[in-house]
PDB file of C-alpha atoms and ligand atoms in Angstrom:
ATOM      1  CA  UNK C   1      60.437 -15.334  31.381  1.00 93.00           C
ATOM      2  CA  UNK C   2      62.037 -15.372  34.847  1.00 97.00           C
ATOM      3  CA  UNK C   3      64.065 -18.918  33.540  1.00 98.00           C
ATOM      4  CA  UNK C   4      65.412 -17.654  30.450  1.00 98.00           C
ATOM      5  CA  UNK C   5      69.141 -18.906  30.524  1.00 96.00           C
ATOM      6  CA  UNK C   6      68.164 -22.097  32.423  1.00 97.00           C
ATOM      7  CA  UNK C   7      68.448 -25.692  31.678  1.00 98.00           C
ATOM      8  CA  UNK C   8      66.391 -27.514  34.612  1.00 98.00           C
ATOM      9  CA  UNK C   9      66.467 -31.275  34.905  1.00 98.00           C
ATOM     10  CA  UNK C  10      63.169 -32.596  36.203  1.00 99.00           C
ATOM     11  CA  UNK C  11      62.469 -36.038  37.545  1.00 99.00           C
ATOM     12  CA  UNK C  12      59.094 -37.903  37.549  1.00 98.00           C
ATOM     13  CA  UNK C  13      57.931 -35.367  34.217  1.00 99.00           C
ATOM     14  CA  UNK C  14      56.171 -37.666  31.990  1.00 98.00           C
ATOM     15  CA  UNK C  15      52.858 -36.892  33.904  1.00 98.00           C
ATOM     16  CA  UNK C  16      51.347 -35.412  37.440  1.00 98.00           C
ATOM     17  CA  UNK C  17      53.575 -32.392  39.435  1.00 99.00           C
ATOM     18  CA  UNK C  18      56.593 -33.030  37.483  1.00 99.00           C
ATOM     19  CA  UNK C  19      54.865 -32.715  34.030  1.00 99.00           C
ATOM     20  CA  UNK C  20      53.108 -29.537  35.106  1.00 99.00           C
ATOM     21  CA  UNK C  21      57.118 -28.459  36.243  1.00 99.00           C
ATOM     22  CA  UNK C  22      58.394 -29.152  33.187  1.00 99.00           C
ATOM     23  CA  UNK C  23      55.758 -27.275  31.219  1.00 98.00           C
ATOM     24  CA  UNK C  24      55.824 -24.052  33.834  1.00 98.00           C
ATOM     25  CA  UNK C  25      59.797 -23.914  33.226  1.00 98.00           C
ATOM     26  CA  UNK C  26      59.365 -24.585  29.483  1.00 98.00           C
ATOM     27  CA  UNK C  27      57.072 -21.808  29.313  1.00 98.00           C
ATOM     28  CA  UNK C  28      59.881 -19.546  31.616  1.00 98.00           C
ATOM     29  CA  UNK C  29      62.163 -20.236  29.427  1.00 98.00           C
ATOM     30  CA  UNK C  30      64.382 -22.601  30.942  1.00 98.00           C
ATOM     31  CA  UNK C  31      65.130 -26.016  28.791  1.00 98.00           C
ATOM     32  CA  UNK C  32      64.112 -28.909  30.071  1.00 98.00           C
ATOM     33  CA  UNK C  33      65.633 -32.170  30.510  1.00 98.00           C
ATOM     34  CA  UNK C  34      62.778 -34.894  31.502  1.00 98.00           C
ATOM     35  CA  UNK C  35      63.070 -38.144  33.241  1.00 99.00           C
ATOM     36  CA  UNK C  36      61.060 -40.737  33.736  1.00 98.00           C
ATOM     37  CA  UNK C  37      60.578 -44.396  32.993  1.00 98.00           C
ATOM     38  CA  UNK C  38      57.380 -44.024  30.226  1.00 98.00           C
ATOM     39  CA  UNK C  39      59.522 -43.168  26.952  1.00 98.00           C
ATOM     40  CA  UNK C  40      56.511 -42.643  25.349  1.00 98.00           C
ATOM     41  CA  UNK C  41      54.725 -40.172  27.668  1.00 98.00           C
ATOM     42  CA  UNK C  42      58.431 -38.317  27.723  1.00 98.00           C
ATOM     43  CA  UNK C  43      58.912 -37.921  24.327  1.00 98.00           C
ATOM     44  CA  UNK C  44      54.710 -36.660  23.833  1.00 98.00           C
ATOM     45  CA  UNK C  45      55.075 -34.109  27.202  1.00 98.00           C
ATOM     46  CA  UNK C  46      58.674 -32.732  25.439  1.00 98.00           C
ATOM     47  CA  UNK C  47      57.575 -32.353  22.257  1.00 98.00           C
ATOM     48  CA  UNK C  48      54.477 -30.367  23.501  1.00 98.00           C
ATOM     49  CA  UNK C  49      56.789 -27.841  25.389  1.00 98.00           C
ATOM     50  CA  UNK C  50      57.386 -24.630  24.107  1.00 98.00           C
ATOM     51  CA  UNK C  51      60.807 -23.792  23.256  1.00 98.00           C
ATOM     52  CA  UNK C  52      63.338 -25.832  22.125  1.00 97.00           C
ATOM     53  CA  UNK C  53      66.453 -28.000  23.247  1.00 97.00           C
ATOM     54  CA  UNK C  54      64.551 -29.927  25.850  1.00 98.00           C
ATOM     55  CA  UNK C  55      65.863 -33.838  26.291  1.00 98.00           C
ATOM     56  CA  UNK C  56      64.014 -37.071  27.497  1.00 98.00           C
ATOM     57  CA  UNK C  57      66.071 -39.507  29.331  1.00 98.00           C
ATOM     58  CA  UNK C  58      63.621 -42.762  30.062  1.00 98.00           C
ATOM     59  CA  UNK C  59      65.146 -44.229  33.497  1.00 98.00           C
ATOM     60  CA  UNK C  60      64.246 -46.636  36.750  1.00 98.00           C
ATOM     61  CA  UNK C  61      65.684 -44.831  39.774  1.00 98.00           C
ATOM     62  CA  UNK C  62      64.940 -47.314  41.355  1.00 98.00           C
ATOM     63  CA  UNK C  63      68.651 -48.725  40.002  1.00 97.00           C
ATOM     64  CA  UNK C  64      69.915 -45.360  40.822  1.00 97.00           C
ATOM     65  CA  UNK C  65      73.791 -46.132  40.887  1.00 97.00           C
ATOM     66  CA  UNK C  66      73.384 -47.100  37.628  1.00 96.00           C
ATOM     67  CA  UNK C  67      71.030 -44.528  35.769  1.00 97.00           C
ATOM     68  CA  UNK C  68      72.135 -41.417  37.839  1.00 98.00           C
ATOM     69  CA  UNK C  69      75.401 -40.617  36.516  1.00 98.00           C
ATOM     70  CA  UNK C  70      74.099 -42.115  33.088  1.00 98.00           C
ATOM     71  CA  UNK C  71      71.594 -39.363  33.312  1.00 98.00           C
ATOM     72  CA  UNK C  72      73.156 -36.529  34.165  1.00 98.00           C
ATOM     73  CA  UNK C  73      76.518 -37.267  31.346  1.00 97.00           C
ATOM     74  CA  UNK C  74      73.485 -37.458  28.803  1.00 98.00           C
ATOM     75  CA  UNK C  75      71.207 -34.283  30.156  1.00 98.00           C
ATOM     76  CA  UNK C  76      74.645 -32.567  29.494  1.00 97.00           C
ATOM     77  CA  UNK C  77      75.787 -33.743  25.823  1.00 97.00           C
ATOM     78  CA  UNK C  78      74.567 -30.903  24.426  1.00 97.00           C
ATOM     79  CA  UNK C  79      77.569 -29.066  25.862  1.00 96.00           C
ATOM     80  CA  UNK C  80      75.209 -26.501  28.290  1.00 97.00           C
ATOM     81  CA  UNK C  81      75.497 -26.579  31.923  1.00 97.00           C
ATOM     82  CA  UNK C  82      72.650 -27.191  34.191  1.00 97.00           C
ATOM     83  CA  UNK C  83      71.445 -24.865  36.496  1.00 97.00           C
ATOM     84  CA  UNK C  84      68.062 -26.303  38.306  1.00 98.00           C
ATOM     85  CA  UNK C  85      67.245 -29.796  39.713  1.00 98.00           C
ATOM     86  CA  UNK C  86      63.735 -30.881  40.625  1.00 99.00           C
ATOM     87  CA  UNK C  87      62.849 -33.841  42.032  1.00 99.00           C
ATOM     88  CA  UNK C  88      59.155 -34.858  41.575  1.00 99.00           C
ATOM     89  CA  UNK C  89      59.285 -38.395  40.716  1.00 98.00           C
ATOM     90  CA  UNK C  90      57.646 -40.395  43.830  1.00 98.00           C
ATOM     91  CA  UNK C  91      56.028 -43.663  44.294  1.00 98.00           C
ATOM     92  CA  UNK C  92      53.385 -43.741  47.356  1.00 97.00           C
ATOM     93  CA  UNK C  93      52.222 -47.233  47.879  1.00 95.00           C
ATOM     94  CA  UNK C  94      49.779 -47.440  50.603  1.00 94.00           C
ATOM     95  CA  UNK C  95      50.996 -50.105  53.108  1.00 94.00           C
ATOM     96  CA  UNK C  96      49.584 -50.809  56.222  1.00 95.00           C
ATOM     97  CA  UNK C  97      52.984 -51.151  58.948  1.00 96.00           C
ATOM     98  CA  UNK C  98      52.217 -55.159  59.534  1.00 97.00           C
ATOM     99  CA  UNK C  99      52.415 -55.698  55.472  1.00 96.00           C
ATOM    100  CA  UNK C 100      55.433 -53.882  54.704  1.00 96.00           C
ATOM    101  CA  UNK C 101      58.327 -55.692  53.820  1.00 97.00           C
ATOM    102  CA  UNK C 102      61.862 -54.692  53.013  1.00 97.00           C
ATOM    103  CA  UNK C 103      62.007 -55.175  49.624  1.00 97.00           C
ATOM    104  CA  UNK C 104      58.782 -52.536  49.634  1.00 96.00           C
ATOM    105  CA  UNK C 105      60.745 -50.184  52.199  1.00 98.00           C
ATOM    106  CA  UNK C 106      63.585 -49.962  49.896  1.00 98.00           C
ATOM    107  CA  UNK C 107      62.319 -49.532  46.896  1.00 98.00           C
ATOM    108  CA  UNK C 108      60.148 -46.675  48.300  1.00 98.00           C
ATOM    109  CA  UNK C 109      63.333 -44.956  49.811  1.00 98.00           C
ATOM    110  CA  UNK C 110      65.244 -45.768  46.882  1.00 98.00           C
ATOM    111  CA  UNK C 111      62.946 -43.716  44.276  1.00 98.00           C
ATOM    112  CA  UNK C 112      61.885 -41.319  47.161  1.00 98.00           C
ATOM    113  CA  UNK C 113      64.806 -40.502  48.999  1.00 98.00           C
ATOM    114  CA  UNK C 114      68.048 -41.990  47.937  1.00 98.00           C
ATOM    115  CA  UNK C 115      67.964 -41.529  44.176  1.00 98.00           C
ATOM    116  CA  UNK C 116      67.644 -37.738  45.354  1.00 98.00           C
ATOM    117  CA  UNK C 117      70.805 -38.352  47.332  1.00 98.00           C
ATOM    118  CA  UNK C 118      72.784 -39.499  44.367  1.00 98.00           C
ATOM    119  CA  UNK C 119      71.679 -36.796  41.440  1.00 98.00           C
ATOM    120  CA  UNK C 120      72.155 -33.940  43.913  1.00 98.00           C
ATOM    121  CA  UNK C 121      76.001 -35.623  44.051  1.00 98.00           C
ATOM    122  CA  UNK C 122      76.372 -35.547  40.160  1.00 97.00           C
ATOM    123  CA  UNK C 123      74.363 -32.436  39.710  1.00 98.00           C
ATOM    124  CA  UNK C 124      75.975 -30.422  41.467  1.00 97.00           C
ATOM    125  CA  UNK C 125      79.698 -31.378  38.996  1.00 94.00           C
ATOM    126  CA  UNK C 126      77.599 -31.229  35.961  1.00 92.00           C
ATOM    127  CA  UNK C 127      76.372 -26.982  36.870  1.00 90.00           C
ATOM    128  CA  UNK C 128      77.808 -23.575  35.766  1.00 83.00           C
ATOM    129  CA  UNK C 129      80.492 -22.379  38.661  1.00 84.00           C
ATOM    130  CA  UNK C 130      78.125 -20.206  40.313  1.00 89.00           C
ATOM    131  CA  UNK C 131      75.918 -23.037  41.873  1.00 96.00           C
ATOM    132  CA  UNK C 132      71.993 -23.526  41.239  1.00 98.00           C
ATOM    133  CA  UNK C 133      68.850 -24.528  42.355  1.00 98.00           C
ATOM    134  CA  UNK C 134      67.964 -28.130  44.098  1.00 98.00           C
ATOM    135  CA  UNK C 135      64.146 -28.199  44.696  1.00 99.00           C
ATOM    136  CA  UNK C 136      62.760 -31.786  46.627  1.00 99.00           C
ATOM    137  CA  UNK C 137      59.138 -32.611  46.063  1.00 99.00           C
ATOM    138  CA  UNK C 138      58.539 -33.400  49.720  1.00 98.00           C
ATOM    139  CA  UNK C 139      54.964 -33.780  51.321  1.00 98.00           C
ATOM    140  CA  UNK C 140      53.464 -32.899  54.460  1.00 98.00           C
ATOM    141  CA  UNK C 141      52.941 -36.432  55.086  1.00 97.00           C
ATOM    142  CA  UNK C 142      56.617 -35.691  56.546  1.00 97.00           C
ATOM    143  CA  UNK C 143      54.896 -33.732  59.482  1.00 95.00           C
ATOM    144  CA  UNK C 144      51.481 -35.135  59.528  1.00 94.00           C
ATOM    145  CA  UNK C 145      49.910 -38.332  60.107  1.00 93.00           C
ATOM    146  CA  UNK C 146      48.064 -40.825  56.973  1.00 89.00           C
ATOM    147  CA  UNK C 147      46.626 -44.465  57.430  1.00 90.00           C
ATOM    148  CA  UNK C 148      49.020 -46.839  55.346  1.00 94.00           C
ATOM    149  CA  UNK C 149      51.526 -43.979  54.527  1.00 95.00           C
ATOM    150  CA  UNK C 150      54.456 -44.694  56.998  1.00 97.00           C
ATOM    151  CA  UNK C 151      57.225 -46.042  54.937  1.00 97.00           C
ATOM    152  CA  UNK C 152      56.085 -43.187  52.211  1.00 97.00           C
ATOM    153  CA  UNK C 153      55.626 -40.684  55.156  1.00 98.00           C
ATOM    154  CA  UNK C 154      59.240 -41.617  56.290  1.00 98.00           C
ATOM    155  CA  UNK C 155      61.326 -41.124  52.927  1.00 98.00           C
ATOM    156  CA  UNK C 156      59.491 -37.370  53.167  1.00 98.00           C
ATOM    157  CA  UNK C 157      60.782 -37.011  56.478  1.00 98.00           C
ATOM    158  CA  UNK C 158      64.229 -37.652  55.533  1.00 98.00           C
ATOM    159  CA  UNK C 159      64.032 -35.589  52.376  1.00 98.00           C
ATOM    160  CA  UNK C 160      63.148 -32.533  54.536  1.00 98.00           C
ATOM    161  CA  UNK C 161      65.943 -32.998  57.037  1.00 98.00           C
ATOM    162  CA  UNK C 162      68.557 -33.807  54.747  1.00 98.00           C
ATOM    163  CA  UNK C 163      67.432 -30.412  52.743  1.00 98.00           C
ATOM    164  CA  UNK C 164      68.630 -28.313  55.532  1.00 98.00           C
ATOM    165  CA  UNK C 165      72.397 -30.229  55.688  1.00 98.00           C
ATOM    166  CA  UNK C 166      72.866 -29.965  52.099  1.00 98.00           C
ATOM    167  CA  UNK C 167      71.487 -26.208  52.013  1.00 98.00           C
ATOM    168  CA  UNK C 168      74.087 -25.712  54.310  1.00 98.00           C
ATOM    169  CA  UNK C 169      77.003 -28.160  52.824  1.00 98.00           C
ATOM    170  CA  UNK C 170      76.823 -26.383  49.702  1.00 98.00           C
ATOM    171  CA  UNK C 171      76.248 -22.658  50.219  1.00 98.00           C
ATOM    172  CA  UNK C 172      79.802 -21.182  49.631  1.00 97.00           C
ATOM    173  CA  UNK C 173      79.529 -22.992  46.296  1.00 96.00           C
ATOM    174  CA  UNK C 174      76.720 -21.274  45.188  1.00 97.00           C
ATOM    175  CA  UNK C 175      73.417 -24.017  45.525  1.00 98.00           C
ATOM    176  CA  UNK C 176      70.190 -23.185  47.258  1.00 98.00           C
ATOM    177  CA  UNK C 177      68.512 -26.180  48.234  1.00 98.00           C
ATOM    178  CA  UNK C 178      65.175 -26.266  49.436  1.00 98.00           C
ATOM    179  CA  UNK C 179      61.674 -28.474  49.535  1.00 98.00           C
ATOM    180  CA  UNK C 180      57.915 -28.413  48.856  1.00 98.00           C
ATOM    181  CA  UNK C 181      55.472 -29.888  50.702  1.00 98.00           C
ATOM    182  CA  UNK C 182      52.472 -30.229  48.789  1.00 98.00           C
ATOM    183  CA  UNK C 183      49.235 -31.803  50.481  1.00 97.00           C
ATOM    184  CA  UNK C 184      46.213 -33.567  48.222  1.00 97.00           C
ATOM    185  CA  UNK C 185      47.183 -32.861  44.308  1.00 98.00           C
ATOM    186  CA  UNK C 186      44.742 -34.096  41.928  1.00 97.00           C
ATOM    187  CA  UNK C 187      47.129 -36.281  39.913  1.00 98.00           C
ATOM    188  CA  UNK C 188      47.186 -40.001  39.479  1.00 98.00           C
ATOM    189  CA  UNK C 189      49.353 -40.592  42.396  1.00 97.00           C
ATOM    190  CA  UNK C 190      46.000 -39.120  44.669  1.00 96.00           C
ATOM    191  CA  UNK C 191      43.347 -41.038  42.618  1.00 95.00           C
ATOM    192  CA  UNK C 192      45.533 -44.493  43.331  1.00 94.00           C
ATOM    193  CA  UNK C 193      45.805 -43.405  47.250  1.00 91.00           C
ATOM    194  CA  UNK C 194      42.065 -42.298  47.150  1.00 91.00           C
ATOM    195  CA  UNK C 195      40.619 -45.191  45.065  1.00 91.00           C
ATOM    196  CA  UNK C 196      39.669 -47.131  48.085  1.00 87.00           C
ATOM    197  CA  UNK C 197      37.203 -43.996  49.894  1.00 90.00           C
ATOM    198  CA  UNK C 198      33.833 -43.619  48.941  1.00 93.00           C
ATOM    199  CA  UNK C 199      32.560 -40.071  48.121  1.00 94.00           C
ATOM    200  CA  UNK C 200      32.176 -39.104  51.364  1.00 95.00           C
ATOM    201  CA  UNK C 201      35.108 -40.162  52.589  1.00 92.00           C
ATOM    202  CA  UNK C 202      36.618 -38.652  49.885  1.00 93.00           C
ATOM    203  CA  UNK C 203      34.933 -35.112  50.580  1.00 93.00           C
ATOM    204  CA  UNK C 204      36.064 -35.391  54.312  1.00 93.00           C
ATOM    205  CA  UNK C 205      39.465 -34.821  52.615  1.00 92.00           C
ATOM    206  CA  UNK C 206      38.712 -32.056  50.938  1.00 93.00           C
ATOM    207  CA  UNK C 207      37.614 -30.631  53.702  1.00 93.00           C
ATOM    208  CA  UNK C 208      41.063 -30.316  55.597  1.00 94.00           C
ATOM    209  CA  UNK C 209      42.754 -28.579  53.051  1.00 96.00           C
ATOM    210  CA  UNK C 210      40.266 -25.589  52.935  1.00 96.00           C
ATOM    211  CA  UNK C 211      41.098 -23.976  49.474  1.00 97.00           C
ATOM    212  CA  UNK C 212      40.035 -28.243  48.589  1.00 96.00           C
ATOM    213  CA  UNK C 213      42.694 -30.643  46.457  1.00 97.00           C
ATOM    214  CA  UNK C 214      45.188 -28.924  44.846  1.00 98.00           C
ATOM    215  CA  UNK C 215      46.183 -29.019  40.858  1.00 98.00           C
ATOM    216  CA  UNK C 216      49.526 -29.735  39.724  1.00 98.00           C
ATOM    217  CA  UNK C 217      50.195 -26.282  38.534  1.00 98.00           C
ATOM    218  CA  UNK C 218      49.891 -24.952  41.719  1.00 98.00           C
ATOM    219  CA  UNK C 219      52.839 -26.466  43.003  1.00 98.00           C
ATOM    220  CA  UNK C 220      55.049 -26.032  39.366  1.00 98.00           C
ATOM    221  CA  UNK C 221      54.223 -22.210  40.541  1.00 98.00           C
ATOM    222  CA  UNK C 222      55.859 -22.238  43.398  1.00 98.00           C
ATOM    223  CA  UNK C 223      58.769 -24.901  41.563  1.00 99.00           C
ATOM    224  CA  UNK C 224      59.388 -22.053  39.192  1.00 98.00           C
ATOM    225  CA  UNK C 225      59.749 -19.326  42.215  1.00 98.00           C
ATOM    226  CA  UNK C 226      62.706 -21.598  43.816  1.00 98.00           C
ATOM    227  CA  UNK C 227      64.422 -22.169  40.376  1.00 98.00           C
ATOM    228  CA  UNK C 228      64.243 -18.482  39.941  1.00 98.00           C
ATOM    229  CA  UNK C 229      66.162 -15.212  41.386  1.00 97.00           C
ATOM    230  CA  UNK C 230      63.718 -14.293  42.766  1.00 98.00           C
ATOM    231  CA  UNK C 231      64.247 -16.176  45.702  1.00 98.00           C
ATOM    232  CA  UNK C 232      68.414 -15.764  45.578  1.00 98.00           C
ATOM    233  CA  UNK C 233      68.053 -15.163  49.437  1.00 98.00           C
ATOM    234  CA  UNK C 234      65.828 -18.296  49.960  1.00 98.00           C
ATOM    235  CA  UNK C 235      67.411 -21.390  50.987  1.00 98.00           C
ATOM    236  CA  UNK C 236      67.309 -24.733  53.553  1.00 98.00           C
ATOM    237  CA  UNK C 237      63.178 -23.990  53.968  1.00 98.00           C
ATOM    238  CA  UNK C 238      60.404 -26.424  53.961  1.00 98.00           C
ATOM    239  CA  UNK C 239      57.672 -24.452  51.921  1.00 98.00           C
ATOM    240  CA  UNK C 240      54.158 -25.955  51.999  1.00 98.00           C
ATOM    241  CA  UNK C 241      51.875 -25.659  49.189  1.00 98.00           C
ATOM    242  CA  UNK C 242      48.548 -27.273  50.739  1.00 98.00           C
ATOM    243  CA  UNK C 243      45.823 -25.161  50.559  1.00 97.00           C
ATOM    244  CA  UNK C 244      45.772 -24.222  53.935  1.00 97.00           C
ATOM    245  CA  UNK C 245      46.141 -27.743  55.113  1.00 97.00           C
ATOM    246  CA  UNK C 246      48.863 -27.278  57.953  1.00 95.00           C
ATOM    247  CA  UNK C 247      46.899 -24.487  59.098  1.00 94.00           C
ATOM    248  CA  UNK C 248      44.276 -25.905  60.920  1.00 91.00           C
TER     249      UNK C 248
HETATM  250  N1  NAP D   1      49.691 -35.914  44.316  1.00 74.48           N
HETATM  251  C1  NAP D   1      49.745 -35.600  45.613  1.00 74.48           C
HETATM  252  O1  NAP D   1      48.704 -35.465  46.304  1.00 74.48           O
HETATM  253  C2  NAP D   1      51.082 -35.376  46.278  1.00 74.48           C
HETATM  254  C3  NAP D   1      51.091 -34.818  47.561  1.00 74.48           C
HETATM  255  C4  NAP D   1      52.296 -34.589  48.199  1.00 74.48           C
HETATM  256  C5  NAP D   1      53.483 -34.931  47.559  1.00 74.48           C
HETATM  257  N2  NAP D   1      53.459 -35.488  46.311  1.00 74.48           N
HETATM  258  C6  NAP D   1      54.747 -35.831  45.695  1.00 74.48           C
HETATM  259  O2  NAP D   1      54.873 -35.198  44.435  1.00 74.48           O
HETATM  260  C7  NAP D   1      55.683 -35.995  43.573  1.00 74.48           C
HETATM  261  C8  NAP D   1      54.941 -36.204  42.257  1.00 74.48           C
HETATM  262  O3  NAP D   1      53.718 -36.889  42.552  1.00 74.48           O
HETATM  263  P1  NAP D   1      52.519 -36.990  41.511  1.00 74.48           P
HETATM  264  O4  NAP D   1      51.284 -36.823  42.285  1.00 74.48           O
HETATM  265  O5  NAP D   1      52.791 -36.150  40.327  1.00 74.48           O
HETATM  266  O6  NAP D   1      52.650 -38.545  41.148  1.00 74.48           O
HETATM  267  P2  NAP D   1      52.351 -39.353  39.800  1.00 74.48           P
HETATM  268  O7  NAP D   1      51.302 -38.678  39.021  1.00 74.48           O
HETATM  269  O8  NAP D   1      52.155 -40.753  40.230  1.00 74.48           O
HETATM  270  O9  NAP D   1      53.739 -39.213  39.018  1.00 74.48           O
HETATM  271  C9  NAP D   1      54.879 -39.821  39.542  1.00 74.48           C
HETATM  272  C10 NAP D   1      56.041 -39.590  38.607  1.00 74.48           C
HETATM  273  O10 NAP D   1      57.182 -40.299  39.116  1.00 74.48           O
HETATM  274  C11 NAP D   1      57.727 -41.116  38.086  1.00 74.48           C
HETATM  275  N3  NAP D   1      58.307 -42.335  38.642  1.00 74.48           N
HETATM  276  C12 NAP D   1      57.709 -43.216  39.481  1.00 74.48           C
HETATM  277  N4  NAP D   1      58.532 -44.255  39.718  1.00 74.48           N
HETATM  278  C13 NAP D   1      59.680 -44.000  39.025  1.00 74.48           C
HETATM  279  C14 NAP D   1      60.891 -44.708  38.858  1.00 74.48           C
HETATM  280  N5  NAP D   1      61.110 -45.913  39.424  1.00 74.48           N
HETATM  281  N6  NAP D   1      61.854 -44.173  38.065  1.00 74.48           N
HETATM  282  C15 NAP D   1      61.653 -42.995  37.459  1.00 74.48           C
HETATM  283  N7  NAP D   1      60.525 -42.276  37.573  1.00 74.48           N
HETATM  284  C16 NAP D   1      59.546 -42.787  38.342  1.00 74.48           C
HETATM  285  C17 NAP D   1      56.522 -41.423  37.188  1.00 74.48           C
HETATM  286  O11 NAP D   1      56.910 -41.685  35.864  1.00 74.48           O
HETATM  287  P3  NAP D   1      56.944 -43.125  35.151  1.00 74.48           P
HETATM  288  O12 NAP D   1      55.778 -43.916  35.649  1.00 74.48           O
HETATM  289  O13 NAP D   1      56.904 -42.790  33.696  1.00 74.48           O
HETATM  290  O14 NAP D   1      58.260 -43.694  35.562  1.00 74.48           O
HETATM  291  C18 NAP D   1      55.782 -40.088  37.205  1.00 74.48           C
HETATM  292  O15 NAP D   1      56.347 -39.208  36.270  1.00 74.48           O
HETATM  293  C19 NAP D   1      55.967 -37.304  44.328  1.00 74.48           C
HETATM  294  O16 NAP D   1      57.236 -37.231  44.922  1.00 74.48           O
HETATM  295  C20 NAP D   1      54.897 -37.322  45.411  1.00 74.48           C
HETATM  296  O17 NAP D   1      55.318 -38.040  46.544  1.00 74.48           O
HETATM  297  C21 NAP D   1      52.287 -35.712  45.656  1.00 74.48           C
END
């Protein structure tokens, strides 16, 4: 139980990385407070947790000055403080650079990147006085190049460099802050980006991540780890969890 104590709010949980997050810290101990848009799917994935005390909160972050601060007042009605923030929810429209158009760019920077921005501000009022854990589900898309993935590609990229300011802005006040960059997860975000390769264009992927696509528990492992003590001394790092993928 190395999140007993915790209360972790998780973004993008009612399927994919962030449901496999919610049910890893669920099953450390930690309650859970789940957003997404899907009420339904929330309400199923928290009552399916162990433990107890966890909260869905169904928003659209992609009207984040709006449901940010609206989220974190109600993640905290129950009078505990938070201690972990995960950010998992993503959208990864594939977009060839002469189709994109603004509206596109921001919404994909506004779920991606700036909706990050703003519950890291109200997080860190709404935690106990000695700090917590920020964890960004980044990609290594931020470092590596994918047909149609620019625009996505970019909001990575400015997760991962804004990780290392804020690890730094908010050290003396107790928050670690730090990213993972997972490569090909078998969740529906992958089968939507891999819905347009035949087989053997879809084994070709496989093959450049050489322990093959990953599941969603294997990055809710390494979520866990960075909520954790564990890794008290850990902070401002970019960890990939790709199977060997930035390797070759
Ligand atoms: N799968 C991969 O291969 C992979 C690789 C590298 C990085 N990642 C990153 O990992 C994160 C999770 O990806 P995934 O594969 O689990 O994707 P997914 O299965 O498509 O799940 C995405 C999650 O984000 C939520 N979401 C999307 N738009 C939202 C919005 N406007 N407001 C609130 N929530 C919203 C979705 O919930 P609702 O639809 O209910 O709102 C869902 O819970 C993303 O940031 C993604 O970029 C994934």
């Amino acid at each position: 139980m190395i999140l007993a104590g915790q209360k972790v709010l998780i973004t993008g949980a009612s399927r994919g990385i962030g449901e496999a997050c919610a049910r890893r810290c669920a099953s450390e101990g930690a309650k859970v407070v789940l957003v997404a848009r899907n009420r339904e799917r929330l309400d199923e994935v928290r009552d399916s947790l162990p433990g107890d005390g966890h909260i869905a909160i169904s928003a659209d972050l992609r009207n984040p000055d709006e449901c940010v601060p609206a989220i974190l007042k109600k993640a905290c009605e129950d009078g505990l403080k938070l201690t972990g923030l995960v950010h998992a929810a993503g959208i990864a429209p594939v977009v060839p650079v002469k189709m994109i158009a603004t509206a596109e760019l921001l919404d994909i920077f506004t779920v991606n990147y700036f909706s990050f921005m703003l519950l890291v501000r109200h997080f860190i009022r709404k935690t106990a006085s000695d700090g917590g854990s920020i964890v960004a589900i980044s990609s290594v898309a931020a470092c590596s190049g994918w047909q149609g993935l620019s625009a996505y590609a970019g909001t990575k990229g400015a997760l991962n460099a804004s990780i290392r300011s804020l690890a730094v802005e908010l050290a003396d006040k107790g928050f670690r802050v730090n990213s993972i960059m997972p490569s090909n997860i078998d969740t529906d975000m992958l089968k939507e980006m891999t819905s347009v390769l035949n087989e053997d264009e879809i084994e070709q992927l496989k093959k450049k991540q050489p322990l093959g696509f990953g599941a969603p528990e294997d990055v809710a492992n390494a979520v866990a780890f960075l909520l954790s003590p564990a890794s008290k001394f850990i902070t401002g790092t970019l960890l990939p969890v790709d199977g060997g993928y930035t390797a070759i």
